[in-house]
mmCIF file of C-alpha atoms in Angstrom:
data_model
loop_
_atom_site.group_PDB
_atom_site.id
_atom_site.type_symbol
_atom_site.label_atom_id
_atom_site.label_comp_id
_atom_site.label_asym_id
_atom_site.label_seq_id
_atom_site.Cartn_x
_atom_site.Cartn_y
_atom_site.Cartn_z
ATOM 1 C CA MET Y 285 219.050 308.381 196.692
ATOM 2 C CA THR Y 286 219.978 312.021 196.214
ATOM 3 C CA ASP Y 287 217.948 314.919 197.521
ATOM 4 C CA SER Y 288 216.854 315.832 193.977
ATOM 5 C CA THR Y 289 215.683 312.252 193.355
ATOM 6 C CA SER Y 290 213.821 312.273 196.656
ATOM 7 C CA THR Y 291 212.218 315.605 195.797
ATOM 8 C CA SER Y 292 211.183 314.453 192.320
ATOM 9 C CA THR Y 293 209.815 311.173 193.713
ATOM 10 C CA ASP Y 294 207.813 313.095 196.307
ATOM 11 C CA ALA Y 295 206.438 315.320 193.533
ATOM 12 C CA VAL Y 296 205.360 312.258 191.555
ATOM 13 C CA LEU Y 297 203.762 310.700 194.635
ATOM 14 C CA ASP Y 298 201.890 313.947 195.268
ATOM 15 C CA ARG Y 299 200.532 313.923 191.699
ATOM 16 C CA ALA Y 300 199.168 310.381 192.013
ATOM 17 C CA ARG Y 301 195.408 310.246 192.555
ATOM 18 C CA PHE Y 302 194.835 307.308 194.872
ATOM 19 C CA GLY Y 303 191.303 305.955 195.280
ATOM 20 C CA ALA Y 304 189.200 306.258 198.431
ATOM 21 C CA ASP Y 305 190.826 303.002 199.576
ATOM 22 C CA GLY Y 306 194.281 304.602 199.203
ATOM 23 C CA LEU Y 307 195.146 302.429 196.202
ATOM 24 C CA LEU Y 308 196.202 303.121 192.638
ATOM 25 C CA PRO Y 309 195.622 300.502 189.907
ATOM 26 C CA ALA Y 310 198.906 299.574 188.204
ATOM 27 C CA ILE Y 311 198.890 297.916 184.799
ATOM 28 C CA VAL Y 312 202.071 295.952 184.101
ATOM 29 C CA GLN Y 313 203.253 295.705 180.489
ATOM 30 C CA GLU Y 314 206.184 293.682 179.181
ATOM 31 C CA GLU Y 315 208.688 295.934 177.450
ATOM 32 C CA SER Y 316 209.802 293.490 174.749
ATOM 33 C CA SER Y 317 206.436 292.061 173.642
ATOM 34 C CA LYS Y 318 204.129 294.932 174.735
ATOM 35 C CA ASP Y 319 201.906 292.250 176.359
ATOM 36 C CA VAL Y 320 199.709 293.434 179.216
ATOM 37 C CA LEU Y 321 200.818 291.014 181.910
ATOM 38 C CA MET Y 322 198.728 291.851 184.947
ATOM 39 C CA LEU Y 323 196.973 294.416 187.084
ATOM 40 C CA GLY Y 324 197.980 295.075 190.668
ATOM 41 C CA TYR Y 325 197.392 297.814 193.223
ATOM 42 C CA MET Y 326 199.821 300.194 194.874
ATOM 43 C CA ASP Y 327 199.489 302.496 197.813
ATOM 44 C CA ARG Y 328 201.811 305.487 198.192
ATOM 45 C CA GLU Y 329 204.624 303.398 199.716
ATOM 46 C CA ALA Y 330 204.410 300.643 197.077
ATOM 47 C CA LEU Y 331 204.566 303.300 194.359
ATOM 48 C CA ARG Y 332 207.558 304.926 196.057
ATOM 49 C CA ARG Y 333 209.355 301.563 196.259
ATOM 50 C CA THR Y 334 208.578 300.792 192.607
ATOM 51 C CA LEU Y 335 209.891 304.171 191.442
ATOM 52 C CA THR Y 336 213.055 304.101 193.551
ATOM 53 C CA GLU Y 337 214.104 300.440 193.786
ATOM 54 C CA GLY Y 338 213.732 299.223 190.191
ATOM 55 C CA ARG Y 339 211.468 296.282 191.117
ATOM 56 C CA VAL Y 340 207.674 296.329 191.066
ATOM 57 C CA THR Y 341 206.058 296.363 194.517
ATOM 58 C CA PHE Y 342 202.324 296.007 195.117
ATOM 59 C CA TRP Y 343 199.961 296.230 198.054
ATOM 60 C CA SER Y 344 198.182 292.902 198.492
ATOM 61 C CA ARG Y 345 194.522 293.563 199.167
ATOM 62 C CA SER Y 346 193.936 289.975 200.283
ATOM 63 C CA ARG Y 347 196.947 289.667 202.595
ATOM 64 C CA ASN Y 348 197.137 293.336 203.653
ATOM 65 C CA GLU Y 349 200.880 293.495 203.096
ATOM 66 C CA TYR Y 350 203.465 294.604 200.545
ATOM 67 C CA TRP Y 351 204.728 292.088 198.043
ATOM 68 C CA ARG Y 352 207.487 292.523 195.558
ATOM 69 C CA LYS Y 353 206.861 290.477 192.474
ATOM 70 C CA GLY Y 354 209.293 287.570 192.347
ATOM 71 C CA ASP Y 355 210.562 287.491 195.919
ATOM 72 C CA THR Y 356 209.056 284.055 196.539
ATOM 73 C CA SER Y 357 208.484 282.775 192.986
ATOM 74 C CA GLY Y 358 211.629 284.076 191.312
ATOM 75 C CA HIS Y 359 209.401 285.522 188.572
ATOM 76 C CA ALA Y 360 210.530 289.113 188.985
ATOM 77 C CA GLN Y 361 209.534 292.337 187.277
ATOM 78 C CA TYR Y 362 212.325 294.837 186.635
ATOM 79 C CA VAL Y 363 211.096 298.377 186.005
ATOM 80 C CA ARG Y 364 211.917 299.807 182.581
ATOM 81 C CA GLY Y 365 209.487 302.752 182.626
ATOM 82 C CA ALA Y 366 206.391 304.169 184.270
ATOM 83 C CA ALA Y 367 203.651 306.621 183.308
ATOM 84 C CA PHE Y 368 200.412 307.911 184.752
ATOM 85 C CA ASP Y 369 197.295 308.019 182.617
ATOM 86 C CA CYS Y 370 195.800 311.435 181.793
ATOM 87 C CA ASP Y 371 194.110 311.710 185.220
ATOM 88 C CA ALA Y 372 197.050 310.302 187.228
ATOM 89 C CA ASP Y 373 194.660 307.730 188.717
ATOM 90 C CA THR Y 374 196.140 304.690 186.952
ATOM 91 C CA LEU Y 375 199.769 303.727 186.475
ATOM 92 C CA LEU Y 376 201.365 301.866 183.578
ATOM 93 C CA VAL Y 377 204.605 300.133 184.532
ATOM 94 C CA THR Y 378 206.767 298.776 181.716
ATOM 95 C CA VAL Y 379 208.911 295.868 182.864
ATOM 96 C CA GLU Y 380 211.419 293.239 181.930
ATOM 97 C CA GLN Y 381 209.546 290.117 183.031
ATOM 98 C CA VAL Y 382 211.553 287.137 184.286
ATOM 99 C CA GLY Y 383 209.418 283.990 184.273
ATOM 100 C CA ALA Y 384 205.631 283.974 184.468
ATOM 101 C CA ALA Y 385 203.734 287.072 185.572
ATOM 102 C CA CYS Y 386 200.709 285.159 186.870
ATOM 103 C CA HIS Y 387 200.716 283.191 190.113
ATOM 104 C CA THR Y 388 199.121 280.302 188.158
ATOM 105 C CA GLY Y 389 202.269 279.963 186.058
ATOM 106 C CA ALA Y 390 200.735 281.598 182.971
ATOM 107 C CA HIS Y 391 202.857 284.196 181.199
ATOM 108 C CA ARG Y 392 200.031 286.753 181.506
ATOM 109 C CA CYS Y 393 197.230 286.813 184.059
ATOM 110 C CA PHE Y 394 194.829 287.442 181.177
ATOM 111 C CA ASP Y 395 195.691 284.077 179.563
ATOM 112 C CA VAL Y 396 193.925 282.208 182.377
ATOM 113 C CA ASP Y 397 190.234 282.950 181.698
ATOM 114 C CA PRO Y 398 189.621 284.188 178.130
ATOM 115 C CA LEU Y 399 186.070 285.287 177.316
ATOM 116 C CA GLU Y 400 184.187 285.351 174.004
ATOM 117 C CA PRO Y 401 182.610 288.812 173.734
ATOM 118 C CA VAL Y 402 180.846 290.068 170.639
ATOM 119 C CA THR Y 403 183.386 292.254 168.864
ATOM 120 C CA ALA Y 404 182.897 295.288 166.645
ATOM 121 C CA SER Y 405 184.833 297.330 164.116
ATOM 122 C CA ALA Y 406 184.821 301.071 163.567
ATOM 123 C CA PRO Y 407 182.969 302.223 160.455
ATOM 124 C CA ASP Y 408 185.152 302.596 157.336
ATOM 125 C CA GLY Y 409 187.308 305.702 157.612
ATOM 126 C CA ALA Y 410 186.261 306.453 161.194
ATOM 127 C CA ALA Y 411 189.630 305.666 162.774
ATOM 128 C CA SER Y 412 191.657 307.886 160.451
ATOM 129 C CA ALA Y 413 189.081 310.689 160.465
ATOM 130 C CA HIS Y 414 188.962 310.799 164.268
ATOM 131 C CA ALA Y 415 192.738 310.640 164.609
ATOM 132 C CA ASP Y 416 193.138 313.631 162.285
ATOM 133 C CA ALA Y 417 190.517 315.824 163.955
ATOM 134 C CA PRO Y 418 190.055 315.045 167.657
ATOM 135 C CA SER Y 419 188.807 318.567 168.394
ATOM 136 C CA ALA Y 420 185.918 318.090 165.983
ATOM 137 C CA LEU Y 421 184.559 315.356 168.261
ATOM 138 C CA ALA Y 422 184.633 317.483 171.405
ATOM 139 C CA GLY Y 423 181.366 319.257 170.669
ATOM 140 C CA ALA Y 424 179.599 316.365 168.983
ATOM 141 C CA PRO Y 425 179.586 313.193 171.060
ATOM 142 C CA SER Y 426 176.642 311.844 169.066
ATOM 143 C CA ALA Y 427 178.780 311.749 165.908
ATOM 144 C CA LEU Y 428 180.267 308.448 167.049
ATOM 145 C CA ALA Y 429 176.990 306.905 168.178
ATOM 146 C CA GLY Y 430 175.454 306.702 164.713
ATOM 147 C CA GLY Y 431 178.123 304.436 163.195
ATOM 148 C CA ALA Y 432 177.407 300.927 162.061
ATOM 149 C CA VAL Y 433 178.584 298.048 164.213
ATOM 150 C CA GLU Y 434 179.738 294.818 162.609
ATOM 151 C CA GLU Y 435 180.096 291.540 164.435
ATOM 152 C CA THR Y 436 183.553 290.072 163.786
ATOM 153 C CA ARG Y 437 183.629 286.825 165.721
#
């Protein structure tokens, strides 16, 4: 690792907003399918390893140790990209997934326990109107509250 890479990695680590427990939630998304595969947690060192080694590393809250996805299962995650959310308190890691992402053998952790929530749709025209004029919503949060909600089970 060059000095400039080290400096830029340190700058990224300094921007990360870790929780009171020292952890940052990391959402893992498959590059090819755009599937959300799993959620894990990283401390500063796990984030550094992920950004500099090309493999996703997490902090295991249950085992209190680092684990690099795939070291024991062979189901590895190869980093293809990473981005903070707008507050730098959540990370999105885009990966090439080899094998299953979930320890149960499921492709995605979210395939294991699907729920049946009531779903809703935005009122006609609301999505395009809001996308065209986001600043108009800034001063009027109640403008969204009055819309109709449809059940779409």
